[in-house]
Amino acid sequence: MNKVVLMGRLTRDPEVRYSQGENSMAVARYTLAVDRRFSRGNDEASADFIGCVAFGKTGEFAEKYLRKGMKIAVVGRIQTGSYTNKDGVKVYTTDVVVEDHEFCESKNAGSEGGYSGGGAGRPEPSAGDGFMNIPDGIDEELPFN
């Protein structure tokens, strides 16, 4: 079984190209920075940078909605390949072919370099404590006391 599940942040906006021919297809490439669970003796956080490629509708979704810094979850499979570069050296590649990706935080999460694309009428996170500011006079609308 070849199945991969990753959660990380995009290191840059996806690079999208379209295949040639009658039925052109989107091909989106991006890199996920995935935190390592354990580090080797030092206190610094470390991450792996994993190349991902999404085809067709999944690639179009990446082009339309994914941006640098967003935290997403990816489900896919590992695919290896090779090619000979212009210097005649054989280069080996490993990518995750994306079958599905999902958002892992809201647009307003904004913490730790995440995507923050504010929305009209939505409360913004307060600085520092990670909790949203609730406007005055809204107590009656809350489903709990």
Tab-separated table of C-alpha atoms in Angstrom:
chain	number	residue	atom	x	y	z
A	1	MET	CA	0.000	0.000	0.000
A	2	ASN	CA	1.333	3.430	-0.960
A	3	LYS	CA	-0.479	6.075	1.143
A	4	VAL	CA	0.872	9.315	2.594
A	5	VAL	CA	-0.776	11.725	5.039
A	6	LEU	CA	1.021	15.022	5.742
A	7	MET	CA	0.226	18.234	7.590
A	8	GLY	CA	2.323	21.322	7.070
A	9	ARG	CA	2.590	24.849	5.735
A	10	LEU	CA	3.132	25.888	2.131
A	11	THR	CA	6.566	27.414	1.618
A	12	ARG	CA	5.356	29.466	-1.378
A	13	ASP	CA	2.309	29.841	-3.609
A	14	PRO	CA	1.693	26.782	-5.814
A	15	GLU	CA	3.293	26.882	-9.257
A	16	VAL	CA	0.616	25.864	-11.779
A	17	ARG	CA	1.051	24.914	-15.412
A	18	TYR	CA	-1.368	23.414	-17.879
A	19	SER	CA	-0.617	20.417	-20.081
A	20	GLN	CA	-0.665	20.767	-23.858
A	21	GLY	CA	-3.342	19.333	-26.106
A	22	GLU	CA	-7.064	19.137	-26.512
A	23	ASN	CA	-7.836	18.200	-22.912
A	24	SER	CA	-5.400	20.422	-21.019
A	25	MET	CA	-4.976	19.559	-17.357
A	26	ALA	CA	-3.719	21.664	-14.430
A	27	VAL	CA	-0.476	20.523	-12.823
A	28	ALA	CA	0.204	22.294	-9.509
A	29	ARG	CA	3.519	21.938	-7.676
A	30	TYR	CA	4.192	23.150	-4.155
A	31	THR	CA	6.389	22.371	-1.175
A	32	LEU	CA	5.101	21.606	2.314
A	33	ALA	CA	7.201	22.353	5.384
A	34	VAL	CA	6.315	19.515	7.762
A	35	ASP	CA	7.548	19.841	11.352
A	36	ARG	CA	9.533	16.937	12.709
A	37	ARG	CA	8.173	15.478	15.886
A	38	PHE	CA	11.575	15.013	17.516
A	39	SER	CA	14.840	16.879	17.107
A	40	ARG	CA	18.373	15.556	17.495
A	41	GLY	CA	19.670	17.010	20.739
A	42	ASN	CA	19.108	20.684	19.965
A	43	ASP	CA	16.167	22.813	20.991
A	44	GLU	CA	15.566	24.211	17.513
A	45	ALA	CA	12.504	23.037	15.651
A	46	SER	CA	13.283	21.241	12.421
A	47	ALA	CA	11.179	20.479	9.390
A	48	ASP	CA	11.205	18.394	6.246
A	49	PHE	CA	10.418	20.119	2.955
A	50	ILE	CA	8.322	17.764	0.865
A	51	GLY	CA	7.506	18.299	-2.790
A	52	CYS	CA	3.867	17.789	-3.760
A	53	VAL	CA	2.187	17.669	-7.165
A	54	ALA	CA	-1.564	17.852	-7.821
A	55	PHE	CA	-3.232	17.082	-11.162
A	56	GLY	CA	-6.560	18.051	-12.742
A	57	LYS	CA	-9.293	19.410	-10.455
A	58	THR	CA	-7.033	19.008	-7.419
A	59	GLY	CA	-4.428	21.172	-9.166
A	60	GLU	CA	-7.051	23.783	-10.058
A	61	PHE	CA	-8.136	23.871	-6.400
A	62	ALA	CA	-4.510	24.458	-5.368
A	63	GLU	CA	-4.186	27.310	-7.869
A	64	LYS	CA	-7.373	28.991	-6.689
A	65	TYR	CA	-7.224	28.571	-2.913
A	66	LEU	CA	-3.752	27.661	-1.620
A	67	ARG	CA	-1.264	30.374	-0.641
A	68	LYS	CA	2.120	30.631	1.027
A	69	GLY	CA	1.962	30.058	4.796
A	70	MET	CA	-1.355	28.190	4.823
A	71	LYS	CA	-1.543	25.078	6.973
A	72	ILE	CA	-3.031	22.157	5.038
A	73	ALA	CA	-3.379	18.400	5.276
A	74	VAL	CA	-2.503	16.315	2.232
A	75	VAL	CA	-3.443	12.735	1.375
A	76	GLY	CA	-1.687	11.073	-1.528
A	77	ARG	CA	0.948	8.602	-2.624
A	78	ILE	CA	4.703	8.701	-3.080
A	79	GLN	CA	5.991	8.630	-6.635
A	80	THR	CA	9.635	8.328	-7.603
A	81	GLY	CA	11.212	9.120	-10.922
A	82	SER	CA	14.394	10.193	-12.639
A	83	TYR	CA	15.635	12.323	-15.503
A	84	THR	CA	18.967	13.348	-17.022
A	85	ASN	CA	19.751	17.045	-16.586
A	86	LYS	CA	21.475	19.281	-19.146
A	87	ASP	CA	24.895	18.316	-17.751
A	88	GLY	CA	24.205	14.622	-18.409
A	89	VAL	CA	23.778	13.777	-14.703
A	90	LYS	CA	20.928	11.474	-13.707
A	91	VAL	CA	18.682	13.152	-11.103
A	92	TYR	CA	16.321	11.122	-8.924
A	93	THR	CA	13.036	12.638	-7.736
A	94	THR	CA	10.508	11.848	-5.011
A	95	ASP	CA	7.139	13.631	-4.874
A	96	VAL	CA	3.819	13.176	-3.159
A	97	VAL	CA	1.048	12.914	-5.758
A	98	VAL	CA	-1.862	14.664	-4.049
A	99	GLU	CA	-5.232	12.947	-4.080
A	100	ASP	CA	-6.865	15.325	-1.600
A	101	HIS	CA	-5.942	18.371	0.454
A	102	GLU	CA	-7.836	20.172	3.211
A	103	PHE	CA	-7.463	23.384	5.171
A	104	CYS	CA	-6.260	22.922	8.755
A	105	GLU	CA	-7.066	26.356	10.120
A	106	SER	CA	-9.466	29.184	9.447
A	107	LYS	CA	-8.597	32.141	7.285
A	108	ASN	CA	-8.395	34.287	10.408
A	109	ALA	CA	-6.017	31.984	12.302
A	110	GLY	CA	-3.054	34.121	11.334
A	111	SER	CA	-0.822	32.756	14.111
A	112	GLU	CA	2.668	31.425	13.423
A	113	GLY	CA	2.849	32.925	9.954
A	114	GLY	CA	-0.415	31.374	8.793
A	115	TYR	CA	-2.751	32.795	6.219
A	116	SER	CA	-4.729	35.754	7.439
A	117	GLY	CA	-7.236	36.937	4.920
A	118	GLY	CA	-9.736	38.805	7.156
A	119	GLY	CA	-13.431	38.526	6.501
A	120	ALA	CA	-16.128	41.160	6.794
A	121	GLY	CA	-18.145	40.914	9.976
A	122	ARG	CA	-15.965	38.244	11.537
A	123	PRO	CA	-14.204	38.836	14.851
A	124	GLU	CA	-10.450	39.071	14.506
A	125	PRO	CA	-8.100	37.170	16.824
A	126	SER	CA	-6.802	39.322	19.657
A	127	ALA	CA	-3.100	39.933	19.866
A	128	GLY	CA	-1.108	37.527	21.954
A	129	ASP	CA	-3.558	35.218	23.716
A	130	GLY	CA	-4.975	33.318	20.719
A	131	PHE	CA	-8.623	34.005	21.624
A	132	MET	CA	-11.065	36.058	19.561
A	133	ASN	CA	-12.460	39.313	20.856
A	134	ILE	CA	-16.216	38.946	21.364
A	135	PRO	CA	-18.097	42.199	20.740
A	136	ASP	CA	-20.097	43.759	23.603
A	137	GLY	CA	-23.837	43.031	23.753
A	138	ILE	CA	-23.640	39.639	22.075
A	139	ASP	CA	-24.259	37.607	25.281
A	140	GLU	CA	-27.862	36.785	24.330
A	141	GLU	CA	-26.783	35.126	21.084
A	142	LEU	CA	-24.332	32.668	22.671
A	143	PRO	CA	-25.661	29.085	23.014
A	144	PHE	CA	-24.221	28.732	26.543
A	145	ASN	CA	-23.778	30.801	29.720
